[in-house]
Coordinates of C-alpha atoms and ligand atoms in Angstrom, one line a residue:
X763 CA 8.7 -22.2 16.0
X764 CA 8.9 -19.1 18.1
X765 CA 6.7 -19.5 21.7
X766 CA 4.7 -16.0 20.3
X767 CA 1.4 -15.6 22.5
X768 CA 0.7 -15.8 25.8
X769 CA -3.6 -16.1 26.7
X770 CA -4.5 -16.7 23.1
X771 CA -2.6 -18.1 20.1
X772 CA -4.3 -16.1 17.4
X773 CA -5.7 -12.4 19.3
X774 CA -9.0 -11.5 18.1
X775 CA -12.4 -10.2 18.3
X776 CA -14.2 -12.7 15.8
X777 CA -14.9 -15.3 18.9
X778 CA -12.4 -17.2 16.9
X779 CA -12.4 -20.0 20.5
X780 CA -16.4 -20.7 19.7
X781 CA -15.7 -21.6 16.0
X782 CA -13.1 -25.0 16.9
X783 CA -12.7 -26.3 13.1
X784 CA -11.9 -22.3 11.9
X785 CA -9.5 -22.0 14.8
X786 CA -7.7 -25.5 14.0
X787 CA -7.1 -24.2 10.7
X788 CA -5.8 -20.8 11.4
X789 CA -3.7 -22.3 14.0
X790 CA -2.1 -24.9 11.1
X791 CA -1.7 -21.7 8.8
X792 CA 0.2 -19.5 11.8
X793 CA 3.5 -21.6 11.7
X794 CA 3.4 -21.4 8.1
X795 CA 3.3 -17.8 8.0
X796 CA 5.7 -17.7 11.1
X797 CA 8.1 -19.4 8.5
X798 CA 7.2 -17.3 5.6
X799 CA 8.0 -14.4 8.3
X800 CA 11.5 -15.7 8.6
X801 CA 12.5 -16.6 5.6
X802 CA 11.4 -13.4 3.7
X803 CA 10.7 -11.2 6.0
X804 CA 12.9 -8.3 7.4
X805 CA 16.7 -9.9 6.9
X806 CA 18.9 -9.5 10.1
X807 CA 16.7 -7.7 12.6
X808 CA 14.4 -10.6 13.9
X809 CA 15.9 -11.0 17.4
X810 CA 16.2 -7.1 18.1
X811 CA 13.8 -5.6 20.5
X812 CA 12.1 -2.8 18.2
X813 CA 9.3 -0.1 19.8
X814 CA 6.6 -1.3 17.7
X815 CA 2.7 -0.3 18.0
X816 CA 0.6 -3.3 18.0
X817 CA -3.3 -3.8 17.7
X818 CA -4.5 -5.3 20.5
X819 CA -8.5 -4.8 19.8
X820 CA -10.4 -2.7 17.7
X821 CA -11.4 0.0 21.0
X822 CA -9.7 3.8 20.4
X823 CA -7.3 2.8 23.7
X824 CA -6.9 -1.1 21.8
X825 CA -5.1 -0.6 18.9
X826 CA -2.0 1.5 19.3
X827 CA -0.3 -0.5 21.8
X828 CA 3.6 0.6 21.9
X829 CA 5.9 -1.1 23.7
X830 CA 9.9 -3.4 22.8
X831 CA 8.9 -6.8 20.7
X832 CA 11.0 -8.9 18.9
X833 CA 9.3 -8.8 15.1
X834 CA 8.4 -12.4 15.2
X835 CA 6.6 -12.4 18.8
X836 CA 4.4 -9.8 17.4
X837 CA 0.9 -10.5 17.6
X838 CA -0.8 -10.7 14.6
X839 CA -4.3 -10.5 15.4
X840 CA -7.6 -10.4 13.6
X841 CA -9.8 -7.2 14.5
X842 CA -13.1 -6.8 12.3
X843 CA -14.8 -3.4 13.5
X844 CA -18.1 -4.2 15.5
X845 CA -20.7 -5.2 13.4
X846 CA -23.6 -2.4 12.7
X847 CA -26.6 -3.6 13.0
X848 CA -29.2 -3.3 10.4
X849 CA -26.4 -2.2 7.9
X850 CA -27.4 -2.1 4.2
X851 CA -26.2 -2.4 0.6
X852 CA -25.3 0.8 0.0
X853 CA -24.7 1.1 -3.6
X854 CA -25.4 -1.7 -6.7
X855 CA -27.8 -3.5 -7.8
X856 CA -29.1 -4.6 -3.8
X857 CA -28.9 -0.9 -2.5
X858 CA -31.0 -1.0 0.6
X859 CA -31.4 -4.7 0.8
X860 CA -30.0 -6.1 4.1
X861 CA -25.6 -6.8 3.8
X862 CA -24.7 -10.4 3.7
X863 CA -23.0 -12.2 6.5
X864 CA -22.1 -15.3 3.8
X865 CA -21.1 -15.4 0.4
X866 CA -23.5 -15.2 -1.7
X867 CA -23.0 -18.1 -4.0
X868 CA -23.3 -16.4 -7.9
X869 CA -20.2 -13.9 -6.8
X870 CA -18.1 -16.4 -5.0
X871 CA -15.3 -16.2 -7.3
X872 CA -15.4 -12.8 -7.7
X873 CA -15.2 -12.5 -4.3
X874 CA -12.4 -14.7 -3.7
X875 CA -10.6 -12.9 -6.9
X876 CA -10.8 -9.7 -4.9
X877 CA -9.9 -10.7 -1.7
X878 CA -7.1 -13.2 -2.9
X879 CA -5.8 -9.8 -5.0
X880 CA -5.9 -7.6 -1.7
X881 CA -4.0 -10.5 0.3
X882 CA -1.6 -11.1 -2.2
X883 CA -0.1 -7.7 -1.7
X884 CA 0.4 -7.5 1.8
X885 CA 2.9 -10.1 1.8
X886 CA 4.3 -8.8 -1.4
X887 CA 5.7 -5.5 -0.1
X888 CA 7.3 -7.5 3.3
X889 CA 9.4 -9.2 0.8
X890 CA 10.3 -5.8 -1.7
X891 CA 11.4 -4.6 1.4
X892 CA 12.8 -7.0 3.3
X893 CA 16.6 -5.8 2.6
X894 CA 16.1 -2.1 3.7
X895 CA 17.0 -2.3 7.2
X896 CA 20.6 -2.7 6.2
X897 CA 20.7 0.6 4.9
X898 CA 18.5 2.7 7.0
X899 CA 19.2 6.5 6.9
X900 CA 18.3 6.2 11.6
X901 CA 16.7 4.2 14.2
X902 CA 13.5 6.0 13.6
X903 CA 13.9 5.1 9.8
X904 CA 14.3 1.6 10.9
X905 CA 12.0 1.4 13.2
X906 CA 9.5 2.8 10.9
X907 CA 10.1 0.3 8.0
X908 CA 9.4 -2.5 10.3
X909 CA 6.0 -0.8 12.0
X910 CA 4.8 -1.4 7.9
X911 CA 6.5 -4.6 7.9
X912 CA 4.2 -6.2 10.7
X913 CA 1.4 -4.1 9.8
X914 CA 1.5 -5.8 6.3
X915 CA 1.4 -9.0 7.9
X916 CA -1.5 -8.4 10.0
X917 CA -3.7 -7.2 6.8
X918 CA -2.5 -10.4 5.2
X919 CA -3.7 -12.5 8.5
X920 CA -7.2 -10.3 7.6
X921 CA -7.7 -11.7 4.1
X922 CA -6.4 -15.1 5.3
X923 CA -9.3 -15.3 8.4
X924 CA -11.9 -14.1 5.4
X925 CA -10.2 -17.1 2.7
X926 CA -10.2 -19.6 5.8
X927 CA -13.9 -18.8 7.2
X928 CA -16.1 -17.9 4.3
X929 CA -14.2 -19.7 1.4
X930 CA -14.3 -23.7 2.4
X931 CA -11.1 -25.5 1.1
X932 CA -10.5 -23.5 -2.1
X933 CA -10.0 -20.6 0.4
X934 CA -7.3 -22.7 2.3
X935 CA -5.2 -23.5 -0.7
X936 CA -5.3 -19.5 -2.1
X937 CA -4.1 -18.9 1.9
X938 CA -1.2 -21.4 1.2
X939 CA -0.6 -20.0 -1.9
X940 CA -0.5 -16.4 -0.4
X941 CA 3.1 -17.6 1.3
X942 CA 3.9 -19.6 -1.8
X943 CA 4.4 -16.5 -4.4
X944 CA 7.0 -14.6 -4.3
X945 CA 7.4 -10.7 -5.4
X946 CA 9.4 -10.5 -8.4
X947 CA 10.0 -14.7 -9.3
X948 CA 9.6 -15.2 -12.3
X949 CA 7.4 -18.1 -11.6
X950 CA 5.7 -17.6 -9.4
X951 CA 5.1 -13.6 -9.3
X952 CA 3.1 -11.6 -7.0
X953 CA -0.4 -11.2 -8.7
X954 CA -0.4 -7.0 -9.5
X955 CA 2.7 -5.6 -11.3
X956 CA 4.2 -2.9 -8.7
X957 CA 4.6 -5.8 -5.9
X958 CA 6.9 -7.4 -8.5
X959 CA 9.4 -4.1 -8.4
X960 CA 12.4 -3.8 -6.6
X961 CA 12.2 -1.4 -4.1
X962 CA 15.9 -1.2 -3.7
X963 CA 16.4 1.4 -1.2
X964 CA 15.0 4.0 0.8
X965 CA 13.7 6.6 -1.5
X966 CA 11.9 3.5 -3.4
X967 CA 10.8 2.9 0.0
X968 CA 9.2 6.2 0.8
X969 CA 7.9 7.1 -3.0
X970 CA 6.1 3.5 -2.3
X971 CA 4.8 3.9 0.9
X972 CA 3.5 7.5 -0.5
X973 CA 2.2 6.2 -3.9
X974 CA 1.8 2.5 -3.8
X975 CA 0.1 2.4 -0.1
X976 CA -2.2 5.4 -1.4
X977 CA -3.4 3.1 -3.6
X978 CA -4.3 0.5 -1.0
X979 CA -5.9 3.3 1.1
X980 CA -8.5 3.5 -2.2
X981 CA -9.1 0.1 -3.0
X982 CA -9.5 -1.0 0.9
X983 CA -11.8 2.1 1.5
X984 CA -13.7 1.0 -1.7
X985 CA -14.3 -2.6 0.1
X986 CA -14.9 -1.2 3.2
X987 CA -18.0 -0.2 1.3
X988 CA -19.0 -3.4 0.4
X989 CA -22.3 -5.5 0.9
X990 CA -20.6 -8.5 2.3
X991 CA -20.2 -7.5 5.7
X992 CA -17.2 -9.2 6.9
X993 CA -15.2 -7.7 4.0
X994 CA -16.2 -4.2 4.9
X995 CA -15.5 -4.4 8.2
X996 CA -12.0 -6.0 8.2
X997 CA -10.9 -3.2 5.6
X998 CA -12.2 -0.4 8.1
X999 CA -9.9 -1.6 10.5
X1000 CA -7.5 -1.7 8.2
X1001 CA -7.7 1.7 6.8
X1002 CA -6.7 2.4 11.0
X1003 CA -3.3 1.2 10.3
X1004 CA -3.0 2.4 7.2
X1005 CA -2.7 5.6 7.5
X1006 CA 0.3 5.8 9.5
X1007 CA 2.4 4.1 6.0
X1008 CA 1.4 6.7 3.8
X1009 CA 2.6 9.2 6.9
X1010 CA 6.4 7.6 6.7
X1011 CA 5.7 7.9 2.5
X1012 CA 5.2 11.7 2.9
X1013 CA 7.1 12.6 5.4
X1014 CA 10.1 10.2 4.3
X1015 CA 10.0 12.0 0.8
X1016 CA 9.3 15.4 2.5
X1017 CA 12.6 15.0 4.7
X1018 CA 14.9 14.0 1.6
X1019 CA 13.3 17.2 -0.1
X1020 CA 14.2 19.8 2.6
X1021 CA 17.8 18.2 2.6
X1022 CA 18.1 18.6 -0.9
X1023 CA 16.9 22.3 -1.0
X1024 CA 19.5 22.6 2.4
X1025 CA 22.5 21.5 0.6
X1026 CA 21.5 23.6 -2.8
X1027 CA 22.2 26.6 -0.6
X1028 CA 25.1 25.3 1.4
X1029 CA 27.2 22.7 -0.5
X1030 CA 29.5 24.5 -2.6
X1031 CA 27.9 25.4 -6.3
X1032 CA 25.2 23.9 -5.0
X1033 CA 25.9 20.2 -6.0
X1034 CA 23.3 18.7 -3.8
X1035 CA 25.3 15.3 -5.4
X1036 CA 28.5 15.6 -4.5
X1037 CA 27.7 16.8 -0.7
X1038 CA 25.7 13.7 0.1
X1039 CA 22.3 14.5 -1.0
X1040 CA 19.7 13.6 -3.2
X1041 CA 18.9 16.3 -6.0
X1042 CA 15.0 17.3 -6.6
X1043 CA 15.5 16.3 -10.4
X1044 CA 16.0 12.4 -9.1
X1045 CA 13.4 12.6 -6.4
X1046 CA 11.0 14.1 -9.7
X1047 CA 12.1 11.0 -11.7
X1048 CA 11.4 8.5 -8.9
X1049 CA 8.1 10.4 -8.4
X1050 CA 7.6 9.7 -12.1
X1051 CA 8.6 5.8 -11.6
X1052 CA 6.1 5.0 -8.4
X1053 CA 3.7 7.2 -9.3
X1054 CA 2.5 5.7 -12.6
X1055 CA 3.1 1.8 -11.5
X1056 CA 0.9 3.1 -8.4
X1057 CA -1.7 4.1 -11.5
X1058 CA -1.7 0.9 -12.6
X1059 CA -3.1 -0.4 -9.4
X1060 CA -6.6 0.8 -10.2
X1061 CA -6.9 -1.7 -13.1
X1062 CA -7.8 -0.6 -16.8
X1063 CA -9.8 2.8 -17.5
X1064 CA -13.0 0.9 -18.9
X1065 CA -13.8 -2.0 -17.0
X1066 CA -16.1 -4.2 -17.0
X1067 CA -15.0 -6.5 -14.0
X1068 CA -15.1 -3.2 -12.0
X1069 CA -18.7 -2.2 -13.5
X1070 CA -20.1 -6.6 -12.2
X1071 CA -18.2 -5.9 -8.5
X1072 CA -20.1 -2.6 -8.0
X1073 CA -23.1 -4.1 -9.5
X1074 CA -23.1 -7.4 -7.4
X1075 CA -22.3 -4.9 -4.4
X1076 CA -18.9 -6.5 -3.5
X1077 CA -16.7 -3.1 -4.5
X1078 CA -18.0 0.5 -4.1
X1079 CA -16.6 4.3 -4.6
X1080 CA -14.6 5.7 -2.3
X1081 CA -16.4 7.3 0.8
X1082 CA -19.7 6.0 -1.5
X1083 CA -22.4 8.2 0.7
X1084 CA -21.2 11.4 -0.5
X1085 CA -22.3 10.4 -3.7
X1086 CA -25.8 11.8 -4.2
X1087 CA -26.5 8.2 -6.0
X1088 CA -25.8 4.6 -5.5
X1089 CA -26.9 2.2 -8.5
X1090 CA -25.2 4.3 -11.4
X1091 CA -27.7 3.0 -14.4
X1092 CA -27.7 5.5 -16.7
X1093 CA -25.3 7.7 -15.9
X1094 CA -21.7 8.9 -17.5
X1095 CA -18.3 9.6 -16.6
X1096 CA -16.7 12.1 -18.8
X1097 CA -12.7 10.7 -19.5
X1098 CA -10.2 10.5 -21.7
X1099 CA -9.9 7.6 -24.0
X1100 CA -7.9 6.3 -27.1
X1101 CA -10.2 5.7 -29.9
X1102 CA -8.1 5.0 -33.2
X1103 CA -4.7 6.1 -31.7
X1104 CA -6.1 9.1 -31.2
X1105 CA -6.9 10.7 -27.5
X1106 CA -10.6 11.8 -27.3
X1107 CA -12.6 13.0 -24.0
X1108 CA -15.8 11.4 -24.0
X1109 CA -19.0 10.4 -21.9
X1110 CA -18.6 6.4 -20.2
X1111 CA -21.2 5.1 -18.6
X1112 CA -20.1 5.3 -15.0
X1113 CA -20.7 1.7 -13.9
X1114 CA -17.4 0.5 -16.3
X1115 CA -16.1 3.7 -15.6
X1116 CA -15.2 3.4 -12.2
X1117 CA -12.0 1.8 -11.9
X1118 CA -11.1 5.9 -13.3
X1119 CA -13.6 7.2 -10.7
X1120 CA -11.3 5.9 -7.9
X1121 CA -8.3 6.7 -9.8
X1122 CA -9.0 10.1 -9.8
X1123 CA -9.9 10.9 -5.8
X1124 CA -6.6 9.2 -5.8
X1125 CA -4.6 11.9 -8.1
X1126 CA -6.6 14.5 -6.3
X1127 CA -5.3 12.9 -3.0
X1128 CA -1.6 12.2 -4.5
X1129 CA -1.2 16.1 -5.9
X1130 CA -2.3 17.4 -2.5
X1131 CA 0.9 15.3 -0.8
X1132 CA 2.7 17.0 -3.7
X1133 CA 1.8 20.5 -2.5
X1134 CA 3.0 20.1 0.6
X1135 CA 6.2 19.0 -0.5
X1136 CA 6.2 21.9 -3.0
X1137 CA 5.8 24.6 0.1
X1138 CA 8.4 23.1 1.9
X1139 CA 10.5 23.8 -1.0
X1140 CA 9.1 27.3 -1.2
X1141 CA 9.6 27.6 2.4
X1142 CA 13.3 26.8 1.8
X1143 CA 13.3 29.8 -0.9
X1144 CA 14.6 27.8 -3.8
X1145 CA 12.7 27.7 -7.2
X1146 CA 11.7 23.9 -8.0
X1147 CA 8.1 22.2 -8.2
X1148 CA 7.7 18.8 -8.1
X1149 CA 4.6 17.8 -10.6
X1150 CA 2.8 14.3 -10.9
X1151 CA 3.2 13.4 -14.4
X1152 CA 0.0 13.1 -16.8
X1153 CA -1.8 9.4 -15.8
X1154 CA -0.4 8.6 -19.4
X1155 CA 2.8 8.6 -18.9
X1156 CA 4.4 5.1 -18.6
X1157 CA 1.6 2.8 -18.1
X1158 CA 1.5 -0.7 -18.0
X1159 CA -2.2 -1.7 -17.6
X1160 CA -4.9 0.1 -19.1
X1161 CA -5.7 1.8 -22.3
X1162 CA -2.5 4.5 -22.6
X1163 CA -0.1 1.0 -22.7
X1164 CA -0.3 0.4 -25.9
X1165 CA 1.4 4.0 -26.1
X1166 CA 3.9 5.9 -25.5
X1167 CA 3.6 9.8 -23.9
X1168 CA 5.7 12.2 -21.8
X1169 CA 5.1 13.2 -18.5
X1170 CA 3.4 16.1 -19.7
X1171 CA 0.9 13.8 -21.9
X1172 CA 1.6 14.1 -25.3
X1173 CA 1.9 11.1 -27.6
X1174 CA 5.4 10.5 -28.8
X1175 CA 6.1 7.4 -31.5
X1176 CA 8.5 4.5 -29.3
X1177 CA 11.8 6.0 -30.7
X1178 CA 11.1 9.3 -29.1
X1179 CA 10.4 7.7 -26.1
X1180 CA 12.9 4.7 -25.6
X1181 CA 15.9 8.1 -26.3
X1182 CA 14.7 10.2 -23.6
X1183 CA 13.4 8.0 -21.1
X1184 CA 16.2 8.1 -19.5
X1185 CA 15.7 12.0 -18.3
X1186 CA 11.8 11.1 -17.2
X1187 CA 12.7 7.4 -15.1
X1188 CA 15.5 6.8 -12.5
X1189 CA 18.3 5.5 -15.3
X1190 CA 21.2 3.1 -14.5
X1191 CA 23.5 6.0 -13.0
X1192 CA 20.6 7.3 -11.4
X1193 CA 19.9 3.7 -9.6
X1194 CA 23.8 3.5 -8.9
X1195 CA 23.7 7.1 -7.5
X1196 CA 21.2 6.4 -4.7
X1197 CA 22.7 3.1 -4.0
X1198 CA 26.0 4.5 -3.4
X1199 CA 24.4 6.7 -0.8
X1200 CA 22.5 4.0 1.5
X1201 CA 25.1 3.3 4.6
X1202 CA 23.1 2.9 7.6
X1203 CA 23.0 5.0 10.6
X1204 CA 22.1 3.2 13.5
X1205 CA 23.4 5.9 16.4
X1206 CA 20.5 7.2 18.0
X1207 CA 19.2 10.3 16.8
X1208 CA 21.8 10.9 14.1
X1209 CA 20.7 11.0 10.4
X1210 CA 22.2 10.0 7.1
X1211 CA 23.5 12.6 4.8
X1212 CA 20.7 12.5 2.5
X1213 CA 18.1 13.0 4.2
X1214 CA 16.5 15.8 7.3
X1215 CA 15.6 14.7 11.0
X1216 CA 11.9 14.3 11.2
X1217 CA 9.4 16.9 13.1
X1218 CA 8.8 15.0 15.9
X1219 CA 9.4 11.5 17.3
X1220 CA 7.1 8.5 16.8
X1221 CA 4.4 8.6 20.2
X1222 CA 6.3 12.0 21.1
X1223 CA 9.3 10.2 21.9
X1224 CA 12.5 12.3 21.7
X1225 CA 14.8 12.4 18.7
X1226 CA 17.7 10.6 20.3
X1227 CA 15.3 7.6 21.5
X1228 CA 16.9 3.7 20.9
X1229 CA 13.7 2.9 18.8
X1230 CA 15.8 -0.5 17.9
X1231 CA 17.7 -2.0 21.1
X1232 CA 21.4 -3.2 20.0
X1233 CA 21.9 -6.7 19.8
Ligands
BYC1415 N1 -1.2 -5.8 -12.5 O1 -10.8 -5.1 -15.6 P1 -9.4 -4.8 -15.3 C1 -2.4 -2.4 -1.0 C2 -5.6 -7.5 -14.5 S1 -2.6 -2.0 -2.6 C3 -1.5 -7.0 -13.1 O2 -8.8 -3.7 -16.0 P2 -10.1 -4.8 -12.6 C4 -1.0 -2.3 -0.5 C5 -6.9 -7.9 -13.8 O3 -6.6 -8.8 -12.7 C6 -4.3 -2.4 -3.0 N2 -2.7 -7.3 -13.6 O4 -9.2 -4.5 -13.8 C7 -0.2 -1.3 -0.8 C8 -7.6 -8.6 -15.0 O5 -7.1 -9.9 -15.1 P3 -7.9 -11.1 -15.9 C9 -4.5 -3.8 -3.4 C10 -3.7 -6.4 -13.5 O6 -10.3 -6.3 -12.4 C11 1.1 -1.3 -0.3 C12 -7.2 -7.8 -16.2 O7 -6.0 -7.1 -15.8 N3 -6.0 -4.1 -3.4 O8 -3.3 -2.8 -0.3 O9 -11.3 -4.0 -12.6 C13 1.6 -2.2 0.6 C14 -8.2 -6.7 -16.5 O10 -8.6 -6.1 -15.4 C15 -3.5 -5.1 -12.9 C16 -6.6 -4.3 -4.6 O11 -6.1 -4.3 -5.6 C17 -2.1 -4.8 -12.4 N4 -1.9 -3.6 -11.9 O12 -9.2 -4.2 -11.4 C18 0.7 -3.3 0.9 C19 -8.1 -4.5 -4.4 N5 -4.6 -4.4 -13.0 O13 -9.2 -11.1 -15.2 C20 -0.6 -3.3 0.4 C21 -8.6 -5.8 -5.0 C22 -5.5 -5.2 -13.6 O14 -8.0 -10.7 -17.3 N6 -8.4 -5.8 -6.5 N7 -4.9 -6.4 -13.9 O15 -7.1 -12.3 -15.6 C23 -9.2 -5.2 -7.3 O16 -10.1 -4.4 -7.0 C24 -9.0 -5.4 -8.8 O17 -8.5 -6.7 -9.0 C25 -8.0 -4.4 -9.5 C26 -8.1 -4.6 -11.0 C27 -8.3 -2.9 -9.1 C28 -6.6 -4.7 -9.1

């Protein structure tokens, strides 16, 4: 096992040295997930020196450390945000009522169900992308891919210290378990459908860390709401870190835009293909792809598990005090719905409704990334716009699975469907395409064909810095 820390094995701010049985455990788990890390973590680059930001406590000067470490010397800490005193429930059934510091006993397993779903993800996306790095477009590129790579396993070492402390031995085994599926086995699958994709190369990469992290910005920000307090304030801290994934989303997908409206006007007859680039009707169609497996994330339309966890105060709405009210009896959500095969807008009550209530601030959150991509087409003077497709389109959970639409919404019978799917989703040749354009670039500060040189450098760092040392 790698030598990793020096003061402390595990770095933290939970007093993990005053609790000696918790810190045994987490200590037994580490070389586990050391050996996890190695075996499906980032192939090829674990001995490189990479400029990495690490957390190092939870204080504004704490947790954006930057500095060379080799990937697995990283320290993987756990950092809960101070506790608030006198916090309360602030939504559910216990609004005002004091938060709980334990698990309350009757939504144990609803907690663990949560908490194991949130861990299970973290892992999941290390090993979709753990082949990337030998294709990256630069040494930012790289170097960005593996600042998510870490970060994931540090939110997976947060659900782990929450399993390990507040779940007894059930909450060890789900912790082994965590390492023991694997995205895409058949087996022994990841637990929610997107982690089981392939993300194959780097405009998967960056339509997942734009759509598919989005989504973990919602659901963490709807358990840093909740009334167990432990929850609520590892997912704050989380939400820190997360912010800087979706930047290398929208900015990755922004930078392969403004090279595709580039070459339009340069490359002769405009065949953004045949110079090297990726066209914006494939970038639309990978949209389309990522987009609606991101929709999935947020569980069925009508749901009744998401009506008991805002009920029992586990799972709240996004930024809940903006919301004028907090216990949601009585009240209605107006949606769209299939009733009979047939697509009618109708009043749900909100509590079973709110799987869709987060789902939406996430479109509305989505289409505004969307804009700015759209202006820096318009700024490039060339006539395109890049739309999200109707929540319909291609589902895979919910109630518009059991049929078929375009990406404008209309219902279309299967036949319809299984003929032109192939102009909505990335097809064989399309998949073949991109592929064929993923050669890495590994000279500092140059850029692959398909894709522009960022704005700036990470930490202000200039365009030609080594962000990844050479072996
Ligand atoms: N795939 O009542 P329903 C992130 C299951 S991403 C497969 O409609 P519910 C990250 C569901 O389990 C954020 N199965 O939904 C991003 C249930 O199964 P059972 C991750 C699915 O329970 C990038 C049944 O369908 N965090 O952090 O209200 C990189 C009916 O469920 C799916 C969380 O998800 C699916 N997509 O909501 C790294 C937060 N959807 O009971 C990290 C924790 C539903 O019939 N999880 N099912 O066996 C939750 O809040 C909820 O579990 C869900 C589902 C929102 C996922």
């Amino acid at each position: 096992m790698t030598a990793v820390l020096t003061d402390e094995k595990i770095p933290n701010n939970v007093h993990l040295a005053d609790d000696r049985r918790l810190q045994r455990a987490l200590e037994a788990w580490q070389p586990q997930f050391l050996d996890w890390w190695k075996a499906m973590g980032p192939v090829g680059w674990q001995e490189r020196d990479i400029y990495l930001r690490t957390a190092v406590s939870v204080e504004t000067d704490g947790w954006a450390h930057f500095n060379y470490v080799k990937m697995p010397d990283y320290r993987w800490g756990i950092f809960l945000e101070p506790k608030q005193e006198g916090r309360v429930h602030g939504f559910g059934d216990f609004a005002g009522q004091p938060v709980w510091d334990e698990v309350p006993g009757e939504f144990r397993n609803m907690l663990r169900r949560l908490v194991v779903t949130q861990g299970d993800t973290e892992p999941a996306s290390v090993e979709q992308q753990r082949l990337l790095g030998d294709t990256a477009p630069s040494l930012y590129d790289l170097r960005n891919l593996f600042q998510v790579n870490v970060e994931e396993g540090r939110h997976l070492w947060a659900m782990v210290y929450l399993l390990h402390t507040y779940f007894g031995r059930d909450g060890r085994e789900e912790a082994e378990e965590l390492l023991a599926r694997r995205s895409g086995d058949v087996d022994k699958p990841r637990i929610l459908g997107a982690f089981n994709e392939p993300t194959s190369h780097w405009l998967s990469f960056f339509m997942f860390t734009m759509f598919t992290d989005r989504d973990g910005k919602y659901q963490l920000a709807a358990l840093a709401e909740s009334g167990f307090d432990p929850l609520a304030r590892t997912c704050r801290f989380m939400l820190t870190e997360e912010a800087h994934h979706m930047f290398v989303g929208e900015s990755g997908v922004q930078r392969v835009v403004k090279r595709a409206c580039e070459l339009m006007k340069t490359a002769p007859g405009g065949d953004v293909r045949a110079a090297g680039g990726i066209d914006l009707p494939t970038i639309q169609k990978y949209l389309h792809l990522w987009y609606s497996l991101s929709l999935d994330l947020f569980g069925g339309e009508v749901s009744s598990n998401a009506a008991d966890a805002f009920a029992s105060g586990l799972k709240g709405r996004y930024k809940e005090d903006r919301y004028p009210e907090h216990k949601l009896i009585g009240s209605h959500f107006a949606m769209d719905v299939l009733e009979e095969g047939k697509v009618v807008h109708k009043d749900i009550a909100m509590r079973n409704a709110l799987n869709e209530v987060l789902r939406t601030e996430y479109i509305k959150d989505c289409q505004r990334g969307v804009d700015r991509w759209n202006k820096t087409i318009k700024d490039e003077g060339i006539d395109f716009v890049i739309t999200l497709p109707s929540a319909k389109f291609h589902r895979n959970i919910g109630m518009w699975s059991t049929q078929r639409f375009t990406p404008t919404g209309d219902m279309i019978d299967q036949a319809t469907y299984d003929a032109r799917q192939g102009e909505w989703l990335p097809n064989a040749a399309d998949e073949v395409f991109v592929k064929s354009l993923m050669h890495p670039v590994y000279e500092p500060g140059k850029m692959a064909s398909w894709i522009a040189p960022p704005a700036k450098g990470i930490n202000n760092l200039p365009g030609d810095f080594e962000y990844v040392k050479p072996a």
